[in-house]
C-alpha atoms as an extended CHARMM CRD file, in Angstrom:
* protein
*
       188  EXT
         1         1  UNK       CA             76.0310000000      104.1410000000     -190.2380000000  PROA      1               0.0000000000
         2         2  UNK       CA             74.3710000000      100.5750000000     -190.6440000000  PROA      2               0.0000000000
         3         3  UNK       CA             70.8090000000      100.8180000000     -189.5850000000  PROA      3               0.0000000000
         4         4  UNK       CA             69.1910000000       98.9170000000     -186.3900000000  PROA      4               0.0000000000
         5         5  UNK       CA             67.3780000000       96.1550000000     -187.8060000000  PROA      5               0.0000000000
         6         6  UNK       CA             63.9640000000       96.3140000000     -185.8320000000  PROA      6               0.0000000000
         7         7  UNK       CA             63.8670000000       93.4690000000     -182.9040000000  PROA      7               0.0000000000
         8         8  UNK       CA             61.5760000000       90.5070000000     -184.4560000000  PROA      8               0.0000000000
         9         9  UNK       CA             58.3930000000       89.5320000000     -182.3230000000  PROA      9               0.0000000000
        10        10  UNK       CA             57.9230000000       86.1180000000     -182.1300000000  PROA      10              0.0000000000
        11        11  UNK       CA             55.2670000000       84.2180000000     -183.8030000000  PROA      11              0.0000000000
        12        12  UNK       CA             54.5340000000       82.1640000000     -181.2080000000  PROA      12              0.0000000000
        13        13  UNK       CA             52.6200000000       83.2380000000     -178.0980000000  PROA      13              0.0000000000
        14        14  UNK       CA             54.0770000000       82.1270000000     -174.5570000000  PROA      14              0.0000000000
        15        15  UNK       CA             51.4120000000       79.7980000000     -173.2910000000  PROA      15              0.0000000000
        16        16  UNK       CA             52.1450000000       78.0480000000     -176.7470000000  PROA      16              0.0000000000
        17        17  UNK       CA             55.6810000000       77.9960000000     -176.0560000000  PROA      17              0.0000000000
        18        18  UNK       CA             55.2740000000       76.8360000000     -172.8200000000  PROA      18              0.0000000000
        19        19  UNK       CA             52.6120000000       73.7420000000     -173.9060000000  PROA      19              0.0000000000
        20        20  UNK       CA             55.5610000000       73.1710000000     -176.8980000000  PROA      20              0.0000000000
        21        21  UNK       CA             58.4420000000       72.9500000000     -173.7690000000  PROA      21              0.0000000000
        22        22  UNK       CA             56.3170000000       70.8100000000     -171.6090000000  PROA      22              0.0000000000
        23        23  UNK       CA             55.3360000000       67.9720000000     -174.7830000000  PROA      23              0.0000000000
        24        24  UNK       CA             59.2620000000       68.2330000000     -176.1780000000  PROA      24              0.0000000000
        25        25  UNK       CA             60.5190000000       67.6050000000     -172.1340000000  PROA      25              0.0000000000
        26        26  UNK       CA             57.0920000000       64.5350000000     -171.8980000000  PROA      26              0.0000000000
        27        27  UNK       CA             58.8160000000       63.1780000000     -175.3510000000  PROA      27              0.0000000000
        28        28  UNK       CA             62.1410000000       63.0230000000     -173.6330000000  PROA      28              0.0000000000
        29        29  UNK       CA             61.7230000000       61.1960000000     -170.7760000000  PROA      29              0.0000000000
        30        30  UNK       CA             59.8180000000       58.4480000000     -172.5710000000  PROA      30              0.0000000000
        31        31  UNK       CA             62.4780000000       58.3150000000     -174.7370000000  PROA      31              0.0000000000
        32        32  UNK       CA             65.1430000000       57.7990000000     -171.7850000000  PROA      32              0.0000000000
        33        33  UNK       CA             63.1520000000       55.4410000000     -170.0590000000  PROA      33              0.0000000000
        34        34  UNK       CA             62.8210000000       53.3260000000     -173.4580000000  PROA      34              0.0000000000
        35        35  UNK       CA             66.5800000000       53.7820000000     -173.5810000000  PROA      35              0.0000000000
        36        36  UNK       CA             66.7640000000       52.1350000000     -170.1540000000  PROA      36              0.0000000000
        37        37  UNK       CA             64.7860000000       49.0460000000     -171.0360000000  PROA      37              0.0000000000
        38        38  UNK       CA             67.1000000000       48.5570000000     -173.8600000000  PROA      38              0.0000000000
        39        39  UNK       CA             70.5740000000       48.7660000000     -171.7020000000  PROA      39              0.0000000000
        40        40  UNK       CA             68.8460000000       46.3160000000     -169.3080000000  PROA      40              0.0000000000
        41        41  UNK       CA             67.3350000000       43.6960000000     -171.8490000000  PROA      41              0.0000000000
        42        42  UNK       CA             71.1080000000       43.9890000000     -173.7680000000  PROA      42              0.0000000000
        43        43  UNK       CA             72.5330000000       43.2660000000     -169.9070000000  PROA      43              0.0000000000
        44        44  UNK       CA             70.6810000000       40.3620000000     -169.5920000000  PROA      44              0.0000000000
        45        45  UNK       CA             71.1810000000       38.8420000000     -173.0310000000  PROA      45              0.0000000000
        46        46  UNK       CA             75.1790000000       39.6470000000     -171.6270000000  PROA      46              0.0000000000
        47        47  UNK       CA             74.8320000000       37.2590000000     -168.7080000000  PROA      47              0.0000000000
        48        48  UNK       CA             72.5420000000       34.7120000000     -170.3550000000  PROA      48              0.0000000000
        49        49  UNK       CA             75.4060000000       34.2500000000     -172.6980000000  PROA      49              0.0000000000
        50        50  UNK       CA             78.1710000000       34.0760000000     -170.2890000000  PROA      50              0.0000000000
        51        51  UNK       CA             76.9860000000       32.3500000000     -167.5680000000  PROA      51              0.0000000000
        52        52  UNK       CA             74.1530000000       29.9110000000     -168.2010000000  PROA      52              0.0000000000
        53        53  UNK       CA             72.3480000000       28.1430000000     -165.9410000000  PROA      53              0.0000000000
        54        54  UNK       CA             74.0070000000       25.8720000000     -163.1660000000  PROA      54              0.0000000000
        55        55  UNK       CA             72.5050000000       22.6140000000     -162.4440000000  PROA      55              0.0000000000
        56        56  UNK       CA             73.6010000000       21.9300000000     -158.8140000000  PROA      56              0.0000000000
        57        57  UNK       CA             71.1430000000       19.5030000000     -158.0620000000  PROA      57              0.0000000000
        58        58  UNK       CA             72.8620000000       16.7150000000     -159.4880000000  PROA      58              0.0000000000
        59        59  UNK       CA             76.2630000000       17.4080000000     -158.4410000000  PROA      59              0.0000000000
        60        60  UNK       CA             78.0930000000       15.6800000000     -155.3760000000  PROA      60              0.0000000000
        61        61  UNK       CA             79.9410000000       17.8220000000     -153.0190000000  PROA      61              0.0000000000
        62        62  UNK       CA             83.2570000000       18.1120000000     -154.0950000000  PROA      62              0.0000000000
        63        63  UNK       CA             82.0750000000       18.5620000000     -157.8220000000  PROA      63              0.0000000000
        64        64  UNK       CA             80.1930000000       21.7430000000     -155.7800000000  PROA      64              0.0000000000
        65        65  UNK       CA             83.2630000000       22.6480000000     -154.1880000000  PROA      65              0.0000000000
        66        66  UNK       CA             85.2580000000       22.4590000000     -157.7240000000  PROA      66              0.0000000000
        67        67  UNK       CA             82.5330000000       24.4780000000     -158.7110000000  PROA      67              0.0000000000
        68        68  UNK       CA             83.0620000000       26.9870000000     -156.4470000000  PROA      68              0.0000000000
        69        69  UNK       CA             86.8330000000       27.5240000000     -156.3160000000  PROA      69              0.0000000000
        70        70  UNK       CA             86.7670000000       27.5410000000     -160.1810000000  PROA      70              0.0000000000
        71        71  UNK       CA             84.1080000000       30.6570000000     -160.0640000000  PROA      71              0.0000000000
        72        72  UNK       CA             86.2780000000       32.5500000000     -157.0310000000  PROA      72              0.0000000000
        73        73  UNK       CA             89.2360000000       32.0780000000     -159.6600000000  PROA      73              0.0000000000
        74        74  UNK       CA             87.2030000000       34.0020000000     -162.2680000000  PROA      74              0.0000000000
        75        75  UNK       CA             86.0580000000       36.4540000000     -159.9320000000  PROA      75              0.0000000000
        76        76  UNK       CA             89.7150000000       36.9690000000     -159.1670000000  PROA      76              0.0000000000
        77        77  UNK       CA             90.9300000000       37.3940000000     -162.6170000000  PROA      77              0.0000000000
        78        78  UNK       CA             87.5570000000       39.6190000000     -163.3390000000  PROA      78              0.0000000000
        79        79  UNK       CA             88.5540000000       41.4560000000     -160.2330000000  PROA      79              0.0000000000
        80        80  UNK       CA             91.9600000000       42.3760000000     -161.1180000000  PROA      80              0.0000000000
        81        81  UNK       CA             91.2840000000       43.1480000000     -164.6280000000  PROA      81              0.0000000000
        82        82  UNK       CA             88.5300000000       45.8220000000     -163.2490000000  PROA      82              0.0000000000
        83        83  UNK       CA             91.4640000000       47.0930000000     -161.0220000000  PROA      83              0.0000000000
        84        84  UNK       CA             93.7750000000       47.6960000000     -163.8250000000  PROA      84              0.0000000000
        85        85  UNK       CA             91.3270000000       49.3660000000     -166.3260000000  PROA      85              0.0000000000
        86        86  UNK       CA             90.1810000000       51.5490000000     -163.2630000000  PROA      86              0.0000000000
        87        87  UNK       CA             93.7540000000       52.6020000000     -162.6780000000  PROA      87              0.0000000000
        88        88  UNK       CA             94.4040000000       52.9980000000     -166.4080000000  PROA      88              0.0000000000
        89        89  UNK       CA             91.2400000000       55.4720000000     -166.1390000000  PROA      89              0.0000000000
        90        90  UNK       CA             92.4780000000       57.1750000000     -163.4820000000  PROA      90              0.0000000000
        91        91  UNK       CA             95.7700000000       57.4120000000     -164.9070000000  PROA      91              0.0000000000
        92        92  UNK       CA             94.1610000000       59.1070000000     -168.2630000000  PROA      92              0.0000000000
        93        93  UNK       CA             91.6830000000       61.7640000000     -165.9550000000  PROA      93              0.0000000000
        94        94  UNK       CA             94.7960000000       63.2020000000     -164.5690000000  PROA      94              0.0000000000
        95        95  UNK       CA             96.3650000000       63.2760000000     -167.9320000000  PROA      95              0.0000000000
        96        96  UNK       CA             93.6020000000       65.1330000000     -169.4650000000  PROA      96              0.0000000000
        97        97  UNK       CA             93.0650000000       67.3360000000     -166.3860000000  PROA      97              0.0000000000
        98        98  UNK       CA             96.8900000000       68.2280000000     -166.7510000000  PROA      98              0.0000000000
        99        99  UNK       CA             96.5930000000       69.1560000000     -170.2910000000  PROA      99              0.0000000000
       100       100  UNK       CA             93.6960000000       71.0620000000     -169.9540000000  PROA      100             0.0000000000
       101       101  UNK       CA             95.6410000000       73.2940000000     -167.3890000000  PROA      101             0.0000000000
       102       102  UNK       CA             98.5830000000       73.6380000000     -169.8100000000  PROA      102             0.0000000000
       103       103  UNK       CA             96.1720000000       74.4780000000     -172.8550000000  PROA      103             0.0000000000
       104       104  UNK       CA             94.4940000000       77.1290000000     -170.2790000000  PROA      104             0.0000000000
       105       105  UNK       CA             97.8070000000       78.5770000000     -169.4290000000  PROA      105             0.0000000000
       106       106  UNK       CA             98.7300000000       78.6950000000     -173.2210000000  PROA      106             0.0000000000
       107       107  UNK       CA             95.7760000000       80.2630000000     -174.2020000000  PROA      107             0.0000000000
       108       108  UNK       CA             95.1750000000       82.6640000000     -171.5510000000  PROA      108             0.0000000000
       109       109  UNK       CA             92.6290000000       83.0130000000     -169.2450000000  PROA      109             0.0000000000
       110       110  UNK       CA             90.5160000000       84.8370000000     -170.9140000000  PROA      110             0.0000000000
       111       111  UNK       CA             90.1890000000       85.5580000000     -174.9450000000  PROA      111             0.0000000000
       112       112  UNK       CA             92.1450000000       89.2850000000     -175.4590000000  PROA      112             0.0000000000
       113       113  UNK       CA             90.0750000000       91.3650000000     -177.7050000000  PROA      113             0.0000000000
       114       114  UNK       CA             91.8270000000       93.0320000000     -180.7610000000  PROA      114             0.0000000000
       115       115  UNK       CA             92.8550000000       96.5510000000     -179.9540000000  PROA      115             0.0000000000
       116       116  UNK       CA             92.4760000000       99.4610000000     -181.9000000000  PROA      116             0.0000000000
       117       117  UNK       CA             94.4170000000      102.5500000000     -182.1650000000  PROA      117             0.0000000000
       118       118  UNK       CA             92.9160000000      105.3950000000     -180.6560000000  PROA      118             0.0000000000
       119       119  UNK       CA             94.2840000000      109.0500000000     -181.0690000000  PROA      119             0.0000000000
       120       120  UNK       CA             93.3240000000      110.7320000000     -178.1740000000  PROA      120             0.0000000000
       121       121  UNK       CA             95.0080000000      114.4320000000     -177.0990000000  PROA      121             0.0000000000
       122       122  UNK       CA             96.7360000000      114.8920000000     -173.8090000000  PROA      122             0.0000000000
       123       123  UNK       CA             94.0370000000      117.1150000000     -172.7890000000  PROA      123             0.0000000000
       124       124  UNK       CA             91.4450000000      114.4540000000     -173.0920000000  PROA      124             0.0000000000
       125       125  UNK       CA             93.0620000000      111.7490000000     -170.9870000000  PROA      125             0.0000000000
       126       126  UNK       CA             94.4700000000      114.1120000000     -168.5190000000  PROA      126             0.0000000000
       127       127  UNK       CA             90.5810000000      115.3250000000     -168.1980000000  PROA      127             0.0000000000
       128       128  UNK       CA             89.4860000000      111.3440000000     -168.4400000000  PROA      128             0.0000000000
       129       129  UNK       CA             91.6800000000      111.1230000000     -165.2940000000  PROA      129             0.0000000000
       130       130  UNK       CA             91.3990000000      113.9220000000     -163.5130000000  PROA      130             0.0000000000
       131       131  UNK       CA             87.0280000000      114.3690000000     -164.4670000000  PROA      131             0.0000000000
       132       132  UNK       CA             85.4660000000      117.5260000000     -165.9220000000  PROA      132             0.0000000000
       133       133  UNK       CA             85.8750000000      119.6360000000     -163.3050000000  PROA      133             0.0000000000
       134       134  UNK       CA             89.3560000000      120.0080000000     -163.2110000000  PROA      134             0.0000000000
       135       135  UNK       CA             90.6990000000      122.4040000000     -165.9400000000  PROA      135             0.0000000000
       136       136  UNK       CA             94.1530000000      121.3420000000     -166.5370000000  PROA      136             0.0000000000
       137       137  UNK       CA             95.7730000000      122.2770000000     -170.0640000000  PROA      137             0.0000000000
       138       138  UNK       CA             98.4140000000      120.8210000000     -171.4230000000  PROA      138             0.0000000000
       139       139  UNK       CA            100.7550000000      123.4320000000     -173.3200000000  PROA      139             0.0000000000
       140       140  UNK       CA            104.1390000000      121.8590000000     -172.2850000000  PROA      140             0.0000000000
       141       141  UNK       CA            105.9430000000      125.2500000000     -173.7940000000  PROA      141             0.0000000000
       142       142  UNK       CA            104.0240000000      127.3470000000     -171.6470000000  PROA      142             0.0000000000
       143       143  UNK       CA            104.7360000000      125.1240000000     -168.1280000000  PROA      143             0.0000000000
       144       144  UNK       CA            108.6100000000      124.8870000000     -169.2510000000  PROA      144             0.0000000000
       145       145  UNK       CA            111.2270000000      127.1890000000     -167.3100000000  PROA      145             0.0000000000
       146       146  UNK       CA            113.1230000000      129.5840000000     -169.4850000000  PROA      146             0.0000000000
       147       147  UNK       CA            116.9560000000      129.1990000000     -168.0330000000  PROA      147             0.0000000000
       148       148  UNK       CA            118.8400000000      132.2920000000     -168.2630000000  PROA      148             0.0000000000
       149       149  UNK       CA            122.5460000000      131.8800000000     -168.1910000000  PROA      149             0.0000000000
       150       150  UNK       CA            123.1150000000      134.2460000000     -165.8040000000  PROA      150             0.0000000000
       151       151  UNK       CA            121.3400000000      132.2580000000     -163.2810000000  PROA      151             0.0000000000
       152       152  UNK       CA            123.8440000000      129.3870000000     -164.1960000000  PROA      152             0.0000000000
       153       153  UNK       CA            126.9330000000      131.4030000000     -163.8130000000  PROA      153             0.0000000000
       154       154  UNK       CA            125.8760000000      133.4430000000     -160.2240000000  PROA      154             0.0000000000
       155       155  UNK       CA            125.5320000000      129.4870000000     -158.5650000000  PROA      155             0.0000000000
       156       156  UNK       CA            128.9270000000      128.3970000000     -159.9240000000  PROA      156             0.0000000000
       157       157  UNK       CA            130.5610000000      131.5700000000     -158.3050000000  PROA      157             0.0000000000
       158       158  UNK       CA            129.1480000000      131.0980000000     -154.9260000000  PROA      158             0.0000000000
       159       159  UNK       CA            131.4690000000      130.8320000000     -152.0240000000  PROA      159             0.0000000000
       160       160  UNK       CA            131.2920000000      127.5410000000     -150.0860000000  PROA      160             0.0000000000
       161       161  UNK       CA            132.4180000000      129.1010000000     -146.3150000000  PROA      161             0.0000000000
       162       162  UNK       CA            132.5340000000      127.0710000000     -143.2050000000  PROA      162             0.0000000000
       163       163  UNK       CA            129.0580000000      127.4340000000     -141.2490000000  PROA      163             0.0000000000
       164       164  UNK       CA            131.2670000000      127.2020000000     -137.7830000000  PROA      164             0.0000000000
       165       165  UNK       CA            133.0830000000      130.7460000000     -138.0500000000  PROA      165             0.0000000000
       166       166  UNK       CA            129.3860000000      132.6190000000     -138.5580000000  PROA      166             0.0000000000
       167       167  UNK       CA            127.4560000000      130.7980000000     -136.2340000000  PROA      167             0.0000000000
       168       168  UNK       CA            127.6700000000      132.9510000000     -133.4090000000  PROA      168             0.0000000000
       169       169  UNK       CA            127.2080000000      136.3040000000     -135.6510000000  PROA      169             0.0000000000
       170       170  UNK       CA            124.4480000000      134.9900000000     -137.1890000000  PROA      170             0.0000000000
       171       171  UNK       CA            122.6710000000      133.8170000000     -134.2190000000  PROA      171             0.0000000000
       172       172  UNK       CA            119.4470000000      135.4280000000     -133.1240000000  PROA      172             0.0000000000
       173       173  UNK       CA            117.4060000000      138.2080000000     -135.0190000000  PROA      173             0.0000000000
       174       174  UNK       CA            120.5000000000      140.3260000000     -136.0920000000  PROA      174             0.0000000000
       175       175  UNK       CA            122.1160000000      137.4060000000     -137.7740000000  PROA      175             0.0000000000
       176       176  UNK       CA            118.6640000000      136.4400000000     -140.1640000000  PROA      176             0.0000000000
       177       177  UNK       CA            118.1510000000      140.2260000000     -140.8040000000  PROA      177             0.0000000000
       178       178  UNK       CA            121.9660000000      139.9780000000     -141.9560000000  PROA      178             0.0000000000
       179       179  UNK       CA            120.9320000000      137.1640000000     -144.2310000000  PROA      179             0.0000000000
       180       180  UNK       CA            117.8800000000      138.2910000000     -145.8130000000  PROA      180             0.0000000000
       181       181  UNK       CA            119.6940000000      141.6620000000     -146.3700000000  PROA      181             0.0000000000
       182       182  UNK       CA            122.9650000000      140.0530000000     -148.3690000000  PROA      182             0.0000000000
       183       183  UNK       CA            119.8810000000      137.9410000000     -150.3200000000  PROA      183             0.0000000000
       184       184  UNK       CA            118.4590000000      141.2930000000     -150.9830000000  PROA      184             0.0000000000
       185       185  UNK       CA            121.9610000000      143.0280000000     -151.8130000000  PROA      185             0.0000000000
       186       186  UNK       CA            123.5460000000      142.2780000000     -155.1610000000  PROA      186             0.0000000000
       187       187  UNK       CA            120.4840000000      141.8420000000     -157.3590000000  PROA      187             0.0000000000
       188       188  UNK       CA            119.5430000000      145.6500000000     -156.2320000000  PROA      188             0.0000000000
């Protein structure tokens, strides 16, 4: 039998732990808030590339107007774009959620262990069944009927007779006394 290896105490005591959690959680958020500032200055290098400053102080009205129908066309276009890619994304959740289902329903629900064979008597599961304070044994020879042929040959010779001739003679007390004592009769 392989040995219990003895359960390792660790090294490091719990308040140390805890200061070690608290410094490793401290380093974390800095380094998600420095991840921030990075997303937003990259955003804003983004838009200072594709849209750069309007000078609208030197424009006439209907250069403003221009202006403004040419943006509302680009908003359009961005618009629909955004619309497509957020149906294609939709599109490709369901897909994935579908699979997912299928792979679930492939696989099982749950991971089956391996099985092993286990020999294990009659005795023992009918007592695993039945609990320990039932004493139930199991010797199928000794719960079997023996069959004589006799037995077999007396049933095939019995008389079938029609129950309406003896009904009145074997009415009331006289009639079952009649019956038990032919029961009785031939095997004395």
């Amino acid at each position: 039998m392989p040995e219990k290896a003895p359960e390792r105490k660790s090294k490091i005591s719990a308040s140390r732990k805890l200061m070690l959690k608290s410094l490793m959680v401290a380093r974390a958020k800095e380094d998600l808030e420095q991840e921030m500032e990075e997303k937003e200055e990259q955003k804003e290098k983004y838009l200072e590339e594709k849209s750069p400053p309007i000078q609208t102080s030197s424009m006439s009205l209907e250069e403003l107007q221009t202006l403004c129908q040419e943006l509302h066309a680009k908003i359009d276009v961005v618009d629909e774009e955004r619309y497509d890619i957020e149906a294609k994304v939709l599109h490709n959740t369901r897909e994935i959620k579908d699979l997912n289902i299928k792979v679930l329903d492939l696989r099982g629900k749950f991971k089956r262990p391996n099985l092993r064979r286990v020999r294990v008597s009659a005795d023992a599961i009918l007592r695993s069944l039945l609990g320990s304070k039932h004493k139930v044994s199991l010797d199928l020879r000794a719960n079997l009927k023996s069959v004589k042929k006799e037995d077999t040959e007396k049933e095939k010779t019995v008389e079938v007779n029609d129950w309406r001739k003896n009904v009145e003679a074997m009415s009331g007390m006289e009639g079952r006394k009649k019956m038990f004592d032919a029961a009785k009769g031939p095997n004395q």
